[in-house]
């Protein structure tokens, strides 16, 4: 463990944290992509300071308690490989902050961009009244949808009661309890009969081979939210099988499958998946219309 005795200022801690993160070869993928940004995210949040503070504040001297706290957090990030959002209990998605802990995956889906754009051009926003978020986890997709579609009702399902407990924290935090209903369900099969304008899901999609090669940071997250069988398709296939029952005739299905995109396209060459592109990066997200799902069932 590093001796932090000689460190006095915020700038000192950012510099040392950056050096330690680089030396440790940490993996970044939970909100940052480099050691400097990771250090700033950890230290400024822990001091309850915004990222856009006056740079002069970086030379402010820290109290003994603050120095002790920051030293412990830096050590935990380096030695235990704990992702920063689990240390700060905050992650951002679609411009909103969320409480997170080890009961849920850390939000990082490119689906945020779709929500911010109200799923245009795939739907007419003024005609969206019912949305289903399958595998809601922290509730970030459901809550972001509630903010993007203030007149819509959102059902958010998850098989994990622990994840739903975290989602409830976030629903209350963002004041959308009148819009978002949390439901314990194994994907779609135990949902009450209802039809939706949009079904959106970021289910587990990590293949068996990928699970063996995940960085330590990702192994801190719940396996229940990651592992999806040999090809990473166990959950996506079940959603594809049942989604038509829950979509309105004009509805759409949006599902993220990550690197399992190629395995899915190969398995179903006759399904006209629309693989979505994102300005901010990311991929492995497909869209199907209710009509396309119905036609596929008719042909199989």
JSON list of N, CA and C in Angstrom, two decimals, residues 96-143:
[
{"chain": "A", "resi": 96, "resn": "UNK", "atom": "N", "xyz": [-28.15, 11.08, -16.77]},
{"chain": "A", "resi": 96, "resn": "UNK", "atom": "CA", "xyz": [-28.72, 11.02, -15.43]},
{"chain": "A", "resi": 96, "resn": "UNK", "atom": "C", "xyz": [-27.84, 10.18, -14.50]},
{"chain": "A", "resi": 97, "resn": "UNK", "atom": "N", "xyz": [-27.74, 10.56, -13.22]},
{"chain": "A", "resi": 97, "resn": "UNK", "atom": "CA", "xyz": [-26.95, 9.77, -12.27]},
{"chain": "A", "resi": 97, "resn": "UNK", "atom": "C", "xyz": [-27.80, 8.66, -11.64]},
{"chain": "A", "resi": 98, "resn": "UNK", "atom": "N", "xyz": [-27.15, 7.52, -11.39]},
{"chain": "A", "resi": 98, "resn": "UNK", "atom": "CA", "xyz": [-27.84, 6.38, -10.79]},
{"chain": "A", "resi": 98, "resn": "UNK", "atom": "C", "xyz": [-27.02, 5.81, -9.64]},
{"chain": "A", "resi": 99, "resn": "UNK", "atom": "N", "xyz": [-27.74, 5.39, -8.61]},
{"chain": "A", "resi": 99, "resn": "UNK", "atom": "CA", "xyz": [-27.08, 4.63, -7.54]},
{"chain": "A", "resi": 99, "resn": "UNK", "atom": "C", "xyz": [-26.79, 3.22, -8.06]},
{"chain": "A", "resi": 100, "resn": "UNK", "atom": "N", "xyz": [-25.57, 2.75, -7.83]},
{"chain": "A", "resi": 100, "resn": "UNK", "atom": "CA", "xyz": [-25.22, 1.37, -8.19]},
{"chain": "A", "resi": 100, "resn": "UNK", "atom": "C", "xyz": [-24.39, 0.74, -7.08]},
{"chain": "A", "resi": 101, "resn": "UNK", "atom": "N", "xyz": [-24.53, -0.55, -6.95]},
{"chain": "A", "resi": 101, "resn": "UNK", "atom": "CA", "xyz": [-23.64, -1.35, -6.10]},
{"chain": "A", "resi": 101, "resn": "UNK", "atom": "C", "xyz": [-23.50, -2.73, -6.74]},
{"chain": "A", "resi": 102, "resn": "UNK", "atom": "N", "xyz": [-22.87, -3.65, -6.01]},
{"chain": "A", "resi": 102, "resn": "UNK", "atom": "CA", "xyz": [-22.53, -4.95, -6.59]},
{"chain": "A", "resi": 102, "resn": "UNK", "atom": "C", "xyz": [-23.74, -5.83, -6.90]},
{"chain": "A", "resi": 103, "resn": "UNK", "atom": "N", "xyz": [-24.94, -5.36, -6.61]},
{"chain": "A", "resi": 103, "resn": "UNK", "atom": "CA", "xyz": [-26.15, -6.12, -6.94]},
{"chain": "A", "resi": 103, "resn": "UNK", "atom": "C", "xyz": [-26.58, -5.95, -8.39]},
{"chain": "A", "resi": 104, "resn": "UNK", "atom": "N", "xyz": [-26.01, -4.96, -9.08]},
{"chain": "A", "resi": 104, "resn": "UNK", "atom": "CA", "xyz": [-26.41, -4.67, -10.46]},
{"chain": "A", "resi": 104, "resn": "UNK", "atom": "C", "xyz": [-25.20, -4.41, -11.33]},
{"chain": "A", "resi": 105, "resn": "UNK", "atom": "N", "xyz": [-25.38, -4.60, -12.64]},
{"chain": "A", "resi": 105, "resn": "UNK", "atom": "CA", "xyz": [-24.36, -4.18, -13.59]},
{"chain": "A", "resi": 105, "resn": "UNK", "atom": "C", "xyz": [-24.24, -2.66, -13.58]},
{"chain": "A", "resi": 106, "resn": "UNK", "atom": "N", "xyz": [-23.06, -2.19, -13.92]},
{"chain": "A", "resi": 106, "resn": "UNK", "atom": "CA", "xyz": [-22.83, -0.76, -14.03]},
{"chain": "A", "resi": 106, "resn": "UNK", "atom": "C", "xyz": [-23.33, -0.30, -15.40]},
{"chain": "A", "resi": 107, "resn": "UNK", "atom": "N", "xyz": [-24.23, 0.68, -15.47]},
{"chain": "A", "resi": 107, "resn": "UNK", "atom": "CA", "xyz": [-24.79, 1.13, -16.76]},
{"chain": "A", "resi": 107, "resn": "UNK", "atom": "C", "xyz": [-23.70, 1.58, -17.73]},
{"chain": "A", "resi": 108, "resn": "UNK", "atom": "N", "xyz": [-23.81, 1.10, -18.98]},
{"chain": "A", "resi": 108, "resn": "UNK", "atom": "CA", "xyz": [-22.85, 1.49, -20.00]},
{"chain": "A", "resi": 108, "resn": "UNK", "atom": "C", "xyz": [-23.37, 1.20, -21.42]},
{"chain": "A", "resi": 109, "resn": "UNK", "atom": "N", "xyz": [-24.65, 0.99, -21.57]},
{"chain": "A", "resi": 109, "resn": "UNK", "atom": "CA", "xyz": [-25.20, 0.57, -22.85]},
{"chain": "A", "resi": 109, "resn": "UNK", "atom": "C", "xyz": [-25.34, 1.71, -23.84]},
{"chain": "A", "resi": 110, "resn": "UNK", "atom": "N", "xyz": [-25.03, 1.45, -25.14]},
{"chain": "A", "resi": 110, "resn": "UNK", "atom": "CA", "xyz": [-25.28, 2.47, -26.16]},
{"chain": "A", "resi": 110, "resn": "UNK", "atom": "C", "xyz": [-26.76, 2.76, -26.38]},
{"chain": "A", "resi": 111, "resn": "UNK", "atom": "N", "xyz": [-27.63, 1.93, -25.79]},
{"chain": "A", "resi": 111, "resn": "UNK", "atom": "CA", "xyz": [-29.07, 2.17, -25.88]},
{"chain": "A", "resi": 111, "resn": "UNK", "atom": "C", "xyz": [-29.43, 3.55, -25.34]},
{"chain": "A", "resi": 112, "resn": "UNK", "atom": "N", "xyz": [-28.59, 4.11, -24.48]},
{"chain": "A", "resi": 112, "resn": "UNK", "atom": "CA", "xyz": [-28.82, 5.46, -23.96]},
{"chain": "A", "resi": 112, "resn": "UNK", "atom": "C", "xyz": [-29.02, 6.45, -25.09]},
{"chain": "A", "resi": 113, "resn": "UNK", "atom": "N", "xyz": [-28.23, 6.31, -26.14]},
{"chain": "A", "resi": 113, "resn": "UNK", "atom": "CA", "xyz": [-28.33, 7.24, -27.28]},
{"chain": "A", "resi": 113, "resn": "UNK", "atom": "C", "xyz": [-29.68, 7.13, -27.97]},
{"chain": "A", "resi": 114, "resn": "UNK", "atom": "N", "xyz": [-30.19, 5.90, -28.07]},
{"chain": "A", "resi": 114, "resn": "UNK", "atom": "CA", "xyz": [-31.51, 5.70, -28.69]},
{"chain": "A", "resi": 114, "resn": "UNK", "atom": "C", "xyz": [-32.60, 6.38, -27.86]},
{"chain": "A", "resi": 115, "resn": "UNK", "atom": "N", "xyz": [-32.50, 6.24, -26.55]},
{"chain": "A", "resi": 115, "resn": "UNK", "atom": "CA", "xyz": [-33.51, 6.83, -25.68]},
{"chain": "A", "resi": 115, "resn": "UNK", "atom": "C", "xyz": [-33.48, 8.35, -25.76]},
{"chain": "A", "resi": 116, "resn": "UNK", "atom": "N", "xyz": [-32.27, 8.91, -25.74]},
{"chain": "A", "resi": 116, "resn": "UNK", "atom": "CA", "xyz": [-32.14, 10.37, -25.84]},
{"chain": "A", "resi": 116, "resn": "UNK", "atom": "C", "xyz": [-32.76, 10.89, -27.14]},
{"chain": "A", "resi": 117, "resn": "UNK", "atom": "N", "xyz": [-32.72, 10.07, -28.19]},
{"chain": "A", "resi": 117, "resn": "UNK", "atom": "CA", "xyz": [-33.30, 10.45, -29.48]},
{"chain": "A", "resi": 117, "resn": "UNK", "atom": "C", "xyz": [-34.73, 9.95, -29.62]},
{"chain": "A", "resi": 118, "resn": "UNK", "atom": "N", "xyz": [-35.33, 9.47, -28.52]},
{"chain": "A", "resi": 118, "resn": "UNK", "atom": "CA", "xyz": [-36.71, 8.99, -28.49]},
{"chain": "A", "resi": 118, "resn": "UNK", "atom": "C", "xyz": [-36.98, 7.90, -29.53]},
{"chain": "A", "resi": 119, "resn": "UNK", "atom": "N", "xyz": [-35.95, 7.10, -29.80]},
{"chain": "A", "resi": 119, "resn": "UNK", "atom": "CA", "xyz": [-36.05, 5.97, -30.73]},
{"chain": "A", "resi": 119, "resn": "UNK", "atom": "C", "xyz": [-36.46, 6.39, -32.15]},
{"chain": "A", "resi": 120, "resn": "UNK", "atom": "N", "xyz": [-36.30, 7.68, -32.44]},
{"chain": "A", "resi": 120, "resn": "UNK", "atom": "CA", "xyz": [-36.55, 8.16, -33.81]},
{"chain": "A", "resi": 120, "resn": "UNK", "atom": "C", "xyz": [-35.43, 7.63, -34.71]},
{"chain": "A", "resi": 121, "resn": "UNK", "atom": "N", "xyz": [-35.71, 7.12, -35.93]},
{"chain": "A", "resi": 121, "resn": "UNK", "atom": "CA", "xyz": [-36.97, 7.20, -36.67]},
{"chain": "A", "resi": 121, "resn": "UNK", "atom": "C", "xyz": [-37.85, 5.96, -36.55]},
{"chain": "A", "resi": 122, "resn": "UNK", "atom": "N", "xyz": [-37.56, 5.11, -35.59]},
{"chain": "A", "resi": 122, "resn": "UNK", "atom": "CA", "xyz": [-38.25, 3.82, -35.53]},
{"chain": "A", "resi": 122, "resn": "UNK", "atom": "C", "xyz": [-39.65, 3.93, -34.94]},
{"chain": "A", "resi": 123, "resn": "UNK", "atom": "N", "xyz": [-39.91, 4.99, -34.19]},
{"chain": "A", "resi": 123, "resn": "UNK", "atom": "CA", "xyz": [-41.26, 5.21, -33.65]},
{"chain": "A", "resi": 123, "resn": "UNK", "atom": "C", "xyz": [-41.61, 6.68, -33.78]},
{"chain": "A", "resi": 124, "resn": "UNK", "atom": "N", "xyz": [-42.89, 6.99, -33.64]},
{"chain": "A", "resi": 124, "resn": "UNK", "atom": "CA", "xyz": [-43.35, 8.36, -33.51]},
{"chain": "A", "resi": 124, "resn": "UNK", "atom": "C", "xyz": [-43.53, 8.64, -32.02]},
{"chain": "A", "resi": 125, "resn": "UNK", "atom": "N", "xyz": [-42.68, 9.45, -31.43]},
{"chain": "A", "resi": 125, "resn": "UNK", "atom": "CA", "xyz": [-42.68, 9.63, -29.98]},
{"chain": "A", "resi": 125, "resn": "UNK", "atom": "C", "xyz": [-44.03, 9.96, -29.38]},
{"chain": "A", "resi": 126, "resn": "UNK", "atom": "N", "xyz": [-44.83, 10.76, -30.08]},
{"chain": "A", "resi": 126, "resn": "UNK", "atom": "CA", "xyz": [-46.13, 11.16, -29.54]},
{"chain": "A", "resi": 126, "resn": "UNK", "atom": "C", "xyz": [-47.12, 9.99, -29.50]},
{"chain": "A", "resi": 127, "resn": "UNK", "atom": "N", "xyz": [-46.77, 8.88, -30.14]},
{"chain": "A", "resi": 127, "resn": "UNK", "atom": "CA", "xyz": [-47.65, 7.70, -30.16]},
{"chain": "A", "resi": 127, "resn": "UNK", "atom": "C", "xyz": [-47.18, 6.61, -29.22]},
{"chain": "A", "resi": 128, "resn": "UNK", "atom": "N", "xyz": [-46.17, 6.89, -28.40]},
{"chain": "A", "resi": 128, "resn": "UNK", "atom": "CA", "xyz": [-45.62, 5.90, -27.47]},
{"chain": "A", "resi": 128, "resn": "UNK", "atom": "C", "xyz": [-46.25, 6.09, -26.09]},
{"chain": "A", "resi": 129, "resn": "UNK", "atom": "N", "xyz": [-46.96, 5.06, -25.63]},
{"chain": "A", "resi": 129, "resn": "UNK", "atom": "CA", "xyz": [-47.62, 5.14, -24.33]},
{"chain": "A", "resi": 129, "resn": "UNK", "atom": "C", "xyz": [-47.22, 4.02, -23.38]},
{"chain": "A", "resi": 130, "resn": "UNK", "atom": "N", "xyz": [-46.70, 2.93, -23.93]},
{"chain": "A", "resi": 130, "resn": "UNK", "atom": "CA", "xyz": [-46.33, 1.79, -23.08]},
{"chain": "A", "resi": 130, "resn": "UNK", "atom": "C", "xyz": [-44.98, 1.23, -23.52]},
{"chain": "A", "resi": 131, "resn": "UNK", "atom": "N", "xyz": [-44.06, 1.16, -22.56]},
{"chain": "A", "resi": 131, "resn": "UNK", "atom": "CA", "xyz": [-42.70, 0.67, -22.83]},
{"chain": "A", "resi": 131, "resn": "UNK", "atom": "C", "xyz": [-42.38, -0.43, -21.82]},
{"chain": "A", "resi": 132, "resn": "UNK", "atom": "N", "xyz": [-41.71, -1.47, -22.28]},
{"chain": "A", "resi": 132, "resn": "UNK", "atom": "CA", "xyz": [-41.26, -2.54, -21.40]},
{"chain": "A", "resi": 132, "resn": "UNK", "atom": "C", "xyz": [-39.74, -2.62, -21.45]},
{"chain": "A", "resi": 133, "resn": "UNK", "atom": "N", "xyz": [-39.11, -2.57, -20.28]},
{"chain": "A", "resi": 133, "resn": "UNK", "atom": "CA", "xyz": [-37.66, -2.74, -20.15]},
{"chain": "A", "resi": 133, "resn": "UNK", "atom": "C", "xyz": [-37.42, -4.10, -19.50]},
{"chain": "A", "resi": 134, "resn": "UNK", "atom": "N", "xyz": [-36.85, -5.02, -20.26]},
{"chain": "A", "resi": 134, "resn": "UNK", "atom": "CA", "xyz": [-36.61, -6.38, -19.77]},
{"chain": "A", "resi": 134, "resn": "UNK", "atom": "C", "xyz": [-35.16, -6.48, -19.28]},
{"chain": "A", "resi": 135, "resn": "UNK", "atom": "N", "xyz": [-34.98, -7.06, -18.11]},
{"chain": "A", "resi": 135, "resn": "UNK", "atom": "CA", "xyz": [-33.66, -7.13, -17.45]},
{"chain": "A", "resi": 135, "resn": "UNK", "atom": "C", "xyz": [-33.22, -5.72, -17.04]},
{"chain": "A", "resi": 136, "resn": "UNK", "atom": "N", "xyz": [-34.03, -5.07, -16.25]},
{"chain": "A", "resi": 136, "resn": "UNK", "atom": "CA", "xyz": [-33.83, -3.65, -15.96]},
{"chain": "A", "resi": 136, "resn": "UNK", "atom": "C", "xyz": [-32.62, -3.35, -15.10]},
{"chain": "A", "resi": 137, "resn": "UNK", "atom": "N", "xyz": [-32.18, -4.30, -14.25]},
{"chain": "A", "resi": 137, "resn": "UNK", "atom": "CA", "xyz": [-31.00, -4.05, -13.43]},
{"chain": "A", "resi": 137, "resn": "UNK", "atom": "C", "xyz": [-31.17, -2.84, -12.54]},
{"chain": "A", "resi": 138, "resn": "UNK", "atom": "N", "xyz": [-30.33, -1.84, -12.72]},
{"chain": "A", "resi": 138, "resn": "UNK", "atom": "CA", "xyz": [-30.39, -0.61, -11.90]},
{"chain": "A", "resi": 138, "resn": "UNK", "atom": "C", "xyz": [-31.60, 0.24, -12.22]},
{"chain": "A", "resi": 139, "resn": "UNK", "atom": "N", "xyz": [-32.33, -0.11, -13.28]},
{"chain": "A", "resi": 139, "resn": "UNK", "atom": "CA", "xyz": [-33.48, 0.69, -13.68]},
{"chain": "A", "resi": 139, "resn": "UNK", "atom": "C", "xyz": [-33.14, 1.83, -14.61]},
{"chain": "A", "resi": 140, "resn": "UNK", "atom": "N", "xyz": [-31.88, 1.90, -15.07]},
{"chain": "A", "resi": 140, "resn": "UNK", "atom": "CA", "xyz": [-31.46, 3.07, -15.82]},
{"chain": "A", "resi": 140, "resn": "UNK", "atom": "C", "xyz": [-32.20, 3.22, -17.15]},
{"chain": "A", "resi": 141, "resn": "UNK", "atom": "N", "xyz": [-32.43, 2.13, -17.87]},
{"chain": "A", "resi": 141, "resn": "UNK", "atom": "CA", "xyz": [-33.12, 2.23, -19.16]},
{"chain": "A", "resi": 141, "resn": "UNK", "atom": "C", "xyz": [-34.57, 2.66, -18.94]},
{"chain": "A", "resi": 142, "resn": "UNK", "atom": "N", "xyz": [-35.23, 2.03, -17.97]},
{"chain": "A", "resi": 142, "resn": "UNK", "atom": "CA", "xyz": [-36.64, 2.36, -17.70]},
{"chain": "A", "resi": 142, "resn": "UNK", "atom": "C", "xyz": [-36.79, 3.81, -17.29]},
{"chain": "A", "resi": 143, "resn": "UNK", "atom": "N", "xyz": [-35.92, 4.28, -16.41]},
{"chain": "A", "resi": 143, "resn": "UNK", "atom": "CA", "xyz": [-36.02, 5.66, -15.91]},
{"chain": "A", "resi": 143, "resn": "UNK", "atom": "C", "xyz": [-35.69, 6.67, -17.01]}
]
